[in-house]
Tab-separated table of C-alpha atoms in Angstrom:
chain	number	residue	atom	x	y	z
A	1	UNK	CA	45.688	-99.047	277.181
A	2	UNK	CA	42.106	-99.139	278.030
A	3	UNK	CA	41.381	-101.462	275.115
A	4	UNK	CA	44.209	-103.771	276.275
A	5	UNK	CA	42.861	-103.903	279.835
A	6	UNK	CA	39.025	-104.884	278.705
A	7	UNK	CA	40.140	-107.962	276.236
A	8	UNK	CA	42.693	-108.894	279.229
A	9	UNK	CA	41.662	-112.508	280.383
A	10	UNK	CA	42.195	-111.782	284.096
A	11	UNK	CA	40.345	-108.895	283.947
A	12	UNK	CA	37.288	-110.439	281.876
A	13	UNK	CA	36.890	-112.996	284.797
A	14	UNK	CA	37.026	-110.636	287.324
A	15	UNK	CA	34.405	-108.710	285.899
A	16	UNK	CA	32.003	-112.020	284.920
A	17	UNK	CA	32.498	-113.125	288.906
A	18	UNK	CA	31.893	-109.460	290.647
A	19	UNK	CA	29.248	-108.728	287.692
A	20	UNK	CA	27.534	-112.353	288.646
A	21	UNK	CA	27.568	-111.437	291.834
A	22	UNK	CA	25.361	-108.341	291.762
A	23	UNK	CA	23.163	-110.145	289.087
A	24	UNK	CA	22.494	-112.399	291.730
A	25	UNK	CA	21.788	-110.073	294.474
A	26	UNK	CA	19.788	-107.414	292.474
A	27	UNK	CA	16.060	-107.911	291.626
A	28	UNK	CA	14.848	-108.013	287.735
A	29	UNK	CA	12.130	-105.494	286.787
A	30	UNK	CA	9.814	-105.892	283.875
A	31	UNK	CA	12.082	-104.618	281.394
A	32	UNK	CA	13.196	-105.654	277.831
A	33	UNK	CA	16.624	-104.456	276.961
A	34	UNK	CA	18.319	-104.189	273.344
A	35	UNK	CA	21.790	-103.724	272.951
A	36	UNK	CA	24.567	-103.162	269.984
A	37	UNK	CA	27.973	-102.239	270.560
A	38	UNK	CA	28.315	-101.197	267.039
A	39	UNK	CA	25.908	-99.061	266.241
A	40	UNK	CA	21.484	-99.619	266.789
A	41	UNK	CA	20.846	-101.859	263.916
A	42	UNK	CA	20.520	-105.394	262.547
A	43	UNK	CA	18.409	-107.683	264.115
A	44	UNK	CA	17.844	-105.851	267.656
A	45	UNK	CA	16.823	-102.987	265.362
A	46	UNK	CA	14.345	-104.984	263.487
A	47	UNK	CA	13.308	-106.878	266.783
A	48	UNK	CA	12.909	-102.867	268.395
A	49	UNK	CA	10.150	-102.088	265.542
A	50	UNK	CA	8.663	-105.348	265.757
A	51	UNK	CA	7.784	-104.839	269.886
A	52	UNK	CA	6.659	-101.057	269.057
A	53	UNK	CA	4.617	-102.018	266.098
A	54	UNK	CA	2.621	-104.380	267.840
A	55	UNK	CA	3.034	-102.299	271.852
A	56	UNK	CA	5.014	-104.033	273.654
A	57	UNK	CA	6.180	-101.388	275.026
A	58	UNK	CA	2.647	-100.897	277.003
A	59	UNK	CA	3.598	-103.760	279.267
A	60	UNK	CA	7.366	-103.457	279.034
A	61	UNK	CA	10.067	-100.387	279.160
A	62	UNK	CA	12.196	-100.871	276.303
A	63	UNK	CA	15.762	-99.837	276.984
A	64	UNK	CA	17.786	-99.802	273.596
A	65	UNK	CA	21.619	-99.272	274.133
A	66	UNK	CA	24.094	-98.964	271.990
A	67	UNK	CA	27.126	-96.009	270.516
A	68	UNK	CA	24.725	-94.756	267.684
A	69	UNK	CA	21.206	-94.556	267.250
A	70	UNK	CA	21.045	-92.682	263.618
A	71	UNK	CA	18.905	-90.142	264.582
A	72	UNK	CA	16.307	-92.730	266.057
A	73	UNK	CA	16.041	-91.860	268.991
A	74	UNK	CA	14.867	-87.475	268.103
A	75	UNK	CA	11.572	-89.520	268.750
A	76	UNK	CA	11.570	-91.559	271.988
A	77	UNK	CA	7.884	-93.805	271.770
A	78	UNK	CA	6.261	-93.840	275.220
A	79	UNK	CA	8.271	-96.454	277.818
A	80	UNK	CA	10.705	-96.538	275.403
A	81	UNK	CA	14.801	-95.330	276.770
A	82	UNK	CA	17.473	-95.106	274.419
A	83	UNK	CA	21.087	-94.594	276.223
A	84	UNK	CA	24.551	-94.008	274.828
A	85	UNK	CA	26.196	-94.892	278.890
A	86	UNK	CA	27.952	-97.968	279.242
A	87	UNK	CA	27.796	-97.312	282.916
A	88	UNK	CA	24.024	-96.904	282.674
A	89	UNK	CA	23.724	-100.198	280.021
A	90	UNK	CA	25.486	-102.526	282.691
A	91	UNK	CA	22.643	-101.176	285.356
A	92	UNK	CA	19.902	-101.798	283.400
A	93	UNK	CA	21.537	-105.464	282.236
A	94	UNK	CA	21.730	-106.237	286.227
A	95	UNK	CA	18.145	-105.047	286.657
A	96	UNK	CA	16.155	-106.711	283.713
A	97	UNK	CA	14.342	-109.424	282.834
A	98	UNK	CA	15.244	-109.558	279.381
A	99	UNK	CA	18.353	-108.805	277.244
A	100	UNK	CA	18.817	-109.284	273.538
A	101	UNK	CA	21.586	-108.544	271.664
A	102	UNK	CA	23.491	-109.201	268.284
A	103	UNK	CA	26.930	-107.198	268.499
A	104	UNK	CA	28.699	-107.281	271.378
A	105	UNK	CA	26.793	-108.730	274.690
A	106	UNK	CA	28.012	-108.389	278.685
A	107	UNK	CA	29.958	-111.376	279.964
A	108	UNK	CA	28.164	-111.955	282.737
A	109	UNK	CA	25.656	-115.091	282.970
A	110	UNK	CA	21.798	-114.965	283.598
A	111	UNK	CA	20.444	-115.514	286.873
A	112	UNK	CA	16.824	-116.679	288.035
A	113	UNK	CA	13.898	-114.762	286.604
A	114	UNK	CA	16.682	-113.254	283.555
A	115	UNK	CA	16.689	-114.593	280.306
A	116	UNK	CA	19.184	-113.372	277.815
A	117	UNK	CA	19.071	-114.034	273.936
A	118	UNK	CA	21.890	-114.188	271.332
A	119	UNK	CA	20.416	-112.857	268.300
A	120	UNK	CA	23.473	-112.815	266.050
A	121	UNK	CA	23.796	-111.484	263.076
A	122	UNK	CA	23.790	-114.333	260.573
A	123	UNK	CA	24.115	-117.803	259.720
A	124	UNK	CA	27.928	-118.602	260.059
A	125	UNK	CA	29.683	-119.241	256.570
A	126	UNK	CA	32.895	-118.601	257.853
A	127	UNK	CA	34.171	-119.415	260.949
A	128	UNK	CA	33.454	-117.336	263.746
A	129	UNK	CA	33.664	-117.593	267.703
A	130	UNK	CA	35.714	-120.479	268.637
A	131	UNK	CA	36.269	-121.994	265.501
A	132	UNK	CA	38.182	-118.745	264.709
A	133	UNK	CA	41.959	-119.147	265.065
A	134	UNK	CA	43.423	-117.739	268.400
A	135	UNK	CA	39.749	-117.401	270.108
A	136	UNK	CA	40.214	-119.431	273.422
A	137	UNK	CA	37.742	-117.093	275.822
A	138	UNK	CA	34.387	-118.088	277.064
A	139	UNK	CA	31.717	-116.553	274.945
A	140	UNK	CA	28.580	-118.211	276.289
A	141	UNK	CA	27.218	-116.012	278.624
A	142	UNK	CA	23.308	-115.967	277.031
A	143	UNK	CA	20.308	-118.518	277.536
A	144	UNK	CA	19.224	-118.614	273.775
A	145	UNK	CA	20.953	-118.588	270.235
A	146	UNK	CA	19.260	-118.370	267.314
A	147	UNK	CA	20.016	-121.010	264.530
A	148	UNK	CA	17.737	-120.921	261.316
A	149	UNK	CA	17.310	-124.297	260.841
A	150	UNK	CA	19.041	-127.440	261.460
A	151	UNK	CA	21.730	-126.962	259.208
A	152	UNK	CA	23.951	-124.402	260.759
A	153	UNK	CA	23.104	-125.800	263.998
A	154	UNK	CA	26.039	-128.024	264.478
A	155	UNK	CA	28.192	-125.662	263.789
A	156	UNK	CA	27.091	-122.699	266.358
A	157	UNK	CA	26.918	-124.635	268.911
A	158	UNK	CA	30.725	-125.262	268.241
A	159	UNK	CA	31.526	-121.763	267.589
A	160	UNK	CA	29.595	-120.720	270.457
A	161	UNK	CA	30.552	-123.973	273.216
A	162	UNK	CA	26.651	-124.237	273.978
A	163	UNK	CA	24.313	-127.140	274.431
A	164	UNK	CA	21.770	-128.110	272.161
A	165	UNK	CA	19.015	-126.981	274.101
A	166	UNK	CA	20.332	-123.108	274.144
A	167	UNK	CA	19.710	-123.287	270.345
A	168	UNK	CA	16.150	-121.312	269.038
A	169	UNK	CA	15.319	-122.360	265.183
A	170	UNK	CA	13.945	-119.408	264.825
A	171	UNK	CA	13.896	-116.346	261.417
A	172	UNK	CA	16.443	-113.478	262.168
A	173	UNK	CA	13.994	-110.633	263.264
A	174	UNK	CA	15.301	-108.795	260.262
A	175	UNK	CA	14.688	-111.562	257.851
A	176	UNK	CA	10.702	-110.598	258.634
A	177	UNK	CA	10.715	-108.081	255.535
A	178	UNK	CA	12.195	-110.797	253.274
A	179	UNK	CA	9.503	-113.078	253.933
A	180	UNK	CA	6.382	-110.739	253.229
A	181	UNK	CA	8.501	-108.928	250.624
A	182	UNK	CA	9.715	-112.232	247.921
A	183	UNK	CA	8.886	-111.792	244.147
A	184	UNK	CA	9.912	-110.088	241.904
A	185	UNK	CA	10.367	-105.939	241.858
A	186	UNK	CA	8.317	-103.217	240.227
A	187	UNK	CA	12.279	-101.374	239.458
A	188	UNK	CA	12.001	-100.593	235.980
A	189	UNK	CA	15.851	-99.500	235.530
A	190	UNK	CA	18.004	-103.540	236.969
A	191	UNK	CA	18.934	-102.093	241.178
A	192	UNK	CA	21.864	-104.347	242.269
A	193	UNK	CA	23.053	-103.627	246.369
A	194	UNK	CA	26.725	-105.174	246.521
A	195	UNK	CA	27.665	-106.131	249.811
A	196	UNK	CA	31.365	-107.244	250.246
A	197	UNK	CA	32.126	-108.514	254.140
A	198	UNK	CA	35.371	-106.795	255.226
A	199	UNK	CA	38.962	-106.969	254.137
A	200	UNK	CA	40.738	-105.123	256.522
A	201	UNK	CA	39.453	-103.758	259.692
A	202	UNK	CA	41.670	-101.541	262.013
A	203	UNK	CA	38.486	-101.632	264.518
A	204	UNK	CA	39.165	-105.990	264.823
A	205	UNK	CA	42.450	-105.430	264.058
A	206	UNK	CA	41.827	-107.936	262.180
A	207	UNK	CA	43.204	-109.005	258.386
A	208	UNK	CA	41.384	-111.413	255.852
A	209	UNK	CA	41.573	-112.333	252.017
A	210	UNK	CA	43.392	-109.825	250.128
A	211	UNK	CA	43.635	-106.853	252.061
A	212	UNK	CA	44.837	-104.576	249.467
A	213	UNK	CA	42.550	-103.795	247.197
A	214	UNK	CA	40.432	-101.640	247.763
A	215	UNK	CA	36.912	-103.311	247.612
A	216	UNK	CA	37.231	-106.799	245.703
A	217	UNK	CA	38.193	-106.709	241.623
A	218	UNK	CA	39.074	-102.582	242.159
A	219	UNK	CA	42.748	-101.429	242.407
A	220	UNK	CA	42.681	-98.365	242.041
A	221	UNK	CA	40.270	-95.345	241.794
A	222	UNK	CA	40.221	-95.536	237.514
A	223	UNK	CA	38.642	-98.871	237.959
A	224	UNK	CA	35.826	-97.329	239.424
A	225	UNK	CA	35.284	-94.598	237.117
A	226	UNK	CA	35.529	-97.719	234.137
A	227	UNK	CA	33.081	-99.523	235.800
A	228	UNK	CA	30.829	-97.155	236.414
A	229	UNK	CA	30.510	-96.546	232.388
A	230	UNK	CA	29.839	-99.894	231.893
A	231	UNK	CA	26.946	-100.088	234.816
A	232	UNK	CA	25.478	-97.228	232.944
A	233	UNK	CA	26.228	-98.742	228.853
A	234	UNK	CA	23.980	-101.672	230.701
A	235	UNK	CA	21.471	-99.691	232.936
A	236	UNK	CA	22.339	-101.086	235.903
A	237	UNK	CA	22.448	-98.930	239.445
A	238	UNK	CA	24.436	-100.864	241.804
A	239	UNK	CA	24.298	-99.629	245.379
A	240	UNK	CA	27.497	-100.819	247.378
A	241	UNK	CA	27.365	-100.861	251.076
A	242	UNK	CA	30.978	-101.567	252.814
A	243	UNK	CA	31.233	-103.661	255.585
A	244	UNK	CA	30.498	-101.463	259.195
A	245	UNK	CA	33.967	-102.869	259.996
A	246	UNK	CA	35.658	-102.709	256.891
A	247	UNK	CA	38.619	-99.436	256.784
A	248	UNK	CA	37.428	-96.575	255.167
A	249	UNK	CA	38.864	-96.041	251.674
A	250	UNK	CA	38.963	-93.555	248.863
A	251	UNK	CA	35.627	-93.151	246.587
A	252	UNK	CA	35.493	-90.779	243.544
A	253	UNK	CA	33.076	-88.256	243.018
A	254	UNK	CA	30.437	-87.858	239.985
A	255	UNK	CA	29.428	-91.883	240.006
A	256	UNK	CA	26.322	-92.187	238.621
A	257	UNK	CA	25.423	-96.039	238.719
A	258	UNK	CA	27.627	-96.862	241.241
A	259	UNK	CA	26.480	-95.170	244.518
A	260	UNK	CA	28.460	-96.166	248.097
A	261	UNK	CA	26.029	-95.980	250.856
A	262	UNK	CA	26.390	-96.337	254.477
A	263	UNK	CA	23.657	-96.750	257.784
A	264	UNK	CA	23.216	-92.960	257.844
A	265	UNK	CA	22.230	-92.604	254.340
A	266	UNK	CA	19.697	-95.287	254.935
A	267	UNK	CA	18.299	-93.230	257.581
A	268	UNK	CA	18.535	-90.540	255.920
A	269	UNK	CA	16.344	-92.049	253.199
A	270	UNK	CA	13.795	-92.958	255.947
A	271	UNK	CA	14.885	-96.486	255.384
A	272	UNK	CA	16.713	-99.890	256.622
A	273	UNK	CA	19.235	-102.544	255.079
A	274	UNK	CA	16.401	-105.223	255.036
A	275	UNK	CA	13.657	-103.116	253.762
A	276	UNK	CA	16.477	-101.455	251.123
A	277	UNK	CA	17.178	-105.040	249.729
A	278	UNK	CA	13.943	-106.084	249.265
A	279	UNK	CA	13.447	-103.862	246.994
A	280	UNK	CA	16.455	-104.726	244.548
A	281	UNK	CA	16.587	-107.121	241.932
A	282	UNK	CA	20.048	-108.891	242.798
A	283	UNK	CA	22.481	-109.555	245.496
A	284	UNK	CA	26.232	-109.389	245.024
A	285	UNK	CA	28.519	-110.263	248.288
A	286	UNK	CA	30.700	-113.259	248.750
A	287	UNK	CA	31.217	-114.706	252.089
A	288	UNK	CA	28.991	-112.874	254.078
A	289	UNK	CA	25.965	-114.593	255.528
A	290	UNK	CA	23.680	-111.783	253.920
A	291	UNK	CA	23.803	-114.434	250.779
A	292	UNK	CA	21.947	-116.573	253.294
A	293	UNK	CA	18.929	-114.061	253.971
A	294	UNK	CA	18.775	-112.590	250.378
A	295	UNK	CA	17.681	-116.569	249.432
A	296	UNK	CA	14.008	-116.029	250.859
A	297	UNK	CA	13.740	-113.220	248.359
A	298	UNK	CA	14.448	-115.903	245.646
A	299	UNK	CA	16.508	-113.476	243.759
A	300	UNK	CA	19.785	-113.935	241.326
A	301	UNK	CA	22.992	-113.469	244.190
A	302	UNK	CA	26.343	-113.006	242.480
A	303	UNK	CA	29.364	-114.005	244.263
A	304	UNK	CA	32.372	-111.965	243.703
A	305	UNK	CA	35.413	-114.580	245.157
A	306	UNK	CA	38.773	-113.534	243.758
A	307	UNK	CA	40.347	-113.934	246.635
A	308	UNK	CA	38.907	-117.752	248.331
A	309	UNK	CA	42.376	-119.169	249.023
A	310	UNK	CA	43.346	-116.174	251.164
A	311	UNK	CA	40.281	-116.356	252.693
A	312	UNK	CA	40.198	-119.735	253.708
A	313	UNK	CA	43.987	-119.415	254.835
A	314	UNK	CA	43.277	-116.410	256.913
A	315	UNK	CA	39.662	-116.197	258.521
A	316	UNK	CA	38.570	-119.328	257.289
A	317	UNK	CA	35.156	-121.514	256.249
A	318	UNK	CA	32.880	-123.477	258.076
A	319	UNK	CA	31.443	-125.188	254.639
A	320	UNK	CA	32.779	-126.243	251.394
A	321	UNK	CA	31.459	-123.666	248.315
A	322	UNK	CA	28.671	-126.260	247.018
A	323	UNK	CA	27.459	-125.782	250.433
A	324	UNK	CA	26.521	-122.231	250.353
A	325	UNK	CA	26.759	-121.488	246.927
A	326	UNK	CA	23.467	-120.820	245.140
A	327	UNK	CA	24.637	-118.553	241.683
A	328	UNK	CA	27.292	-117.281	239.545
A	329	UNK	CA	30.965	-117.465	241.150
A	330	UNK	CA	32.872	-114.203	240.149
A	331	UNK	CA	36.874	-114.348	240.097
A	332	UNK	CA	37.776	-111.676	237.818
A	333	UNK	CA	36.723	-108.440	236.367
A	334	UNK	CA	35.868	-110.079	232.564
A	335	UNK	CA	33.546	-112.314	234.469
A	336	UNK	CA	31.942	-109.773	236.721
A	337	UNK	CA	30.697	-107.615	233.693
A	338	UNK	CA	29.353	-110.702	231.652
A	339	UNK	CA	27.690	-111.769	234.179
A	340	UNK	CA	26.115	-108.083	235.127
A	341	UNK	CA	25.313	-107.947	231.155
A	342	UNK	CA	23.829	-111.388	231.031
A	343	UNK	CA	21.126	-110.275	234.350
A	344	UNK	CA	20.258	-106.953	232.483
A	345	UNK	CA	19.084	-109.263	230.334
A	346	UNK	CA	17.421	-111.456	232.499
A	347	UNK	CA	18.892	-114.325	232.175
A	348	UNK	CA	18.922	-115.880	235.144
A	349	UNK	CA	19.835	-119.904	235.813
A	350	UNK	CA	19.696	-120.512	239.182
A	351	UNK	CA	16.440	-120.394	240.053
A	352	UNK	CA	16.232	-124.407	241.409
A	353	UNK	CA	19.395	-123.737	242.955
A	354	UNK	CA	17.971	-121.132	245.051
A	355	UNK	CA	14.651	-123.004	246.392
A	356	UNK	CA	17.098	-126.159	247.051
A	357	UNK	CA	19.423	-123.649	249.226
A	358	UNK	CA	16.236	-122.498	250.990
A	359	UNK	CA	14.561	-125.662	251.684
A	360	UNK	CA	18.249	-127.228	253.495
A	361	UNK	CA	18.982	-123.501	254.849
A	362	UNK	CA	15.103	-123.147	256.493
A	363	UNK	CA	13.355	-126.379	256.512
A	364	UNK	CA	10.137	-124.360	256.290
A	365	UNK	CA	9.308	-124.010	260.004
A	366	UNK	CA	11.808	-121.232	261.223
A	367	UNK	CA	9.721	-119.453	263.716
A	368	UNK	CA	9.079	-115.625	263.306
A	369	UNK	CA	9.284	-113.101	265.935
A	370	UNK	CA	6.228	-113.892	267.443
A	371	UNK	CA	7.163	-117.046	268.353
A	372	UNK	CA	10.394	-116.923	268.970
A	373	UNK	CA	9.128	-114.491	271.858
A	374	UNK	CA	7.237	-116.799	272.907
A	375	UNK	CA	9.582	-119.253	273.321
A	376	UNK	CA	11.629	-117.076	275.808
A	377	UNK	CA	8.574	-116.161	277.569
A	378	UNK	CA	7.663	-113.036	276.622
C-alpha cells in the first residue's frame, strides 16, 4: 500500500510543490550530501573517498544517506554523518548546499544557493528514463548530469527531458581507479569478474530478456557444476557478481573457479567493485554499461547475448550492437567455452577495437573529480 501511494502521480506532485516550498523558505548550510537508495555504493561511494582522501570534509560536513552502508560507517571520519532516516535525509536535502546522488534522488527542484548533481550510474546502452516504455513522470529534478563524452549525450538528455546545458562531460567518480589502474595484471592464474545486468527483478517489478534462466547460458544447477570443471581444466577463476536488482537464485556449494560474490563480500575483503575489476584480466557482461567503464582498462570484454531479441522487445536499446560492441559476442554455451579457452591462451583480437570504442566513448577530455567539482562550485 505504502509503495503504491509513493509512485502515485498525485501524490509525487504534491510532495515536489509542498517539498519546493520549504526548499524555498529554509536556508542552505555548508553541507555536501550523498545519497543512494539502494545501498552506499557506486559513484557517490567513490565520490565519498575521493572528498575524504583529499579533506573535504574540513570545510564541509559530509552527510552520506542511504539503506546500507556495509559496515562503513563502524568508522565515522571527523564532520562526516552517515544516516539510515528517510525523515532525517529529506531535512538535510532542504538544508544543504549540495546533493549528489546516483540511485534514487528527491523530487523536489533546487533553489538559490543549492546545487544538486545526477551522478548516474553509467552510460545508457539500453534505454532508461523516458525512453523506457510506460515512463511518463518528471524525472528532472537536479542541476547537473553527468555524460562522458559527447556521444551518449544526445541520448540522456532524452532519457532525462534536460537541456543541454544541465549536461557535465565529466569521468564517473568511480571510473578514477580505471584510469590510474590500465595495463595489464600481475594475476598469474587468468581472473575473469562476470557481470550480467538483471533478468528479473521483483524489487522493479520489472521483467527483461529471458527471465528464466537462471543467470544467462545456465538452466539448471548441473550446468554450473559442468562449468565449473571446465573453468578449472583451463585455469580460469571467474568471479560473478549478480545484478543488486536481479532475484536471488539458487547457487551450489563446493565451486572452486566459479565464485558468486556480492557488495558485502567486497567489504568484507576490504575492497570495492572498481578497485576489484581493475585487478582482473577480462570483463564478461552484456548490456550493462559496466562494458563501457571496463574499456579504459583496455582489457578483452566478452559479451554473453543469448537472449538480444527479448531484450530489445522488452527493456530495449538505445544503440545498434556495432555501437557498443568492442569483443567477442557470446550466444551459446559451445561459444562461451571457446572463447574462455582461446583468452587462457591469450589470444586476444580486439585490441584496436577497444582504443576506437574509447576514443568515440571519451574523446580524451572527460573531466575527473576534481574538476567536475569545480564545475559545480565546490
Amino acid at each position: 500500500m505504502l509503495s503504491k501511494i509513493k509512485h502515485n502521480e498525485y501524490f509525487i506532485k504534491l510532495f515536489q510543490w509542498l517539498g519546493g516550498v520549504v526548499n524555498h523558505l529554509l536556508p542552505k548550510k555548508k553541507r555536501i550530501v550523498l545519497y543512494s537508495n539502494w545501498g552506499f555504493r557506486d559513484n557517490v561511494r567513490y565520490l565519498y573517498d575521493y572528498l575524504i582522501d583529499h579533506s573535504y570534509n574540513e570545510k564541509y560536513q559530509i552527510v552520506c544517506a542511504s539503506n546500507d552502508f556495509y559496515d562503513l560507517d563502524r568508522t565515522v571520519p571527523r564532520n562526516v554523518v552517515f544516516t539510515r532516516s528517510k525523515i532525517d535525509t529529506l531535512r538535510y536535502f532542504l538544508t544543504s548546499n549540495y546533493f549528489f546522488y546516483c540511485f534514487g534522488g528527491i523530487p523536489i527542484k533546487s533553489v538559490k544557493n543549492q546545487t544538486i548533481v545526477n551522478l548516474w550510474h553509467g552510460m545508457p546502452i539500453k534505454k532508461i528514463g523516458r525512453l523506457e516504455s510506460g515512463m511518463s513522470r518528471d524525472i528532472n529534478y537536479f542541476d547537473y548530469l553527468v555524460s562522458y563524452s559527447d556521444f551518449f549525450s544526445p541520448v540522456l538528455k532524452e532519457s532525462f527531458d534536460v537541456d543541454q546545458d544541465k549536461i557535465i562531460i565529466a569521468n564517473a567518480p568511480r571510473n578514477e581507479v580505471f584510469i590510474s589502474q590500465s595495463g595489464s595484471t600481475s594475476n598469474k592464474d587468468k581472473v575473469i569478474a562476470w557481470l550480467p545486468t538483471y533478468r528479473k527483478s521483483s524489487k522493479l517489478d520489472s521483467q527483461n530478456g529471458e527471465s528464466d534462466e537462471i543467470i544467462p547460458l545456465f538452466n539448471d544447477l548441473d550446468d554450473f557444476r559442468k562449468f565449473d570443471q571446465f573453468l578449472k581444466s583451463v585455469g580460469i577463476r571467474m568471479f560473478v557478481k549478480l545484478h543488486p536488482l536481479q532475484d536471488r537464485i539458487n547457487i551450489p556449494k563446493n565451486l572452486t573457479n566459479m565464485i558468486f560474490i556480492d557488495d558485502s563480500w567486497l567489504f568484507e575483503q576490504h575492497t570495492d567493485l572498481y578497485t576489484f575489476l581493475a585487478e582482473t584480466d577480462a570483463l564478461i557482461t552484456d548490456y550493462s554499461s559496466v562494458s563501457i567503464d571496463y574499456l579504459l582498462l583496455n582489457r578483452p570484454i566478452f559479451y554473453v547475448m543469448n537472449d538480444q531479441q527479448a531484450y530489445a522487445n522488452t527493456r530495449g536499446f538505445n544503440y545498434t550492437l556495432d555501437q557498443f560492441i568492442a569483443g567477442q559476442v557470446v550466444q551459446n554455451m559451445d561459444q562461451f567455452r571457446y572463447v574462455l579457452s582461446s583468452f587462457s591462451k591469450d589470444q586476444d583480437g580486439f585490441a584496436k577495437l577497444r582504443r576506437e570504442k574509447i576514443n568515440t566513448f571519451y574523446s580524451g577530455s572527460s573531466a575527473g573529480i576534481k574538476e567536475m567539482l569545480g564545475l559545480v562550485g565546490i
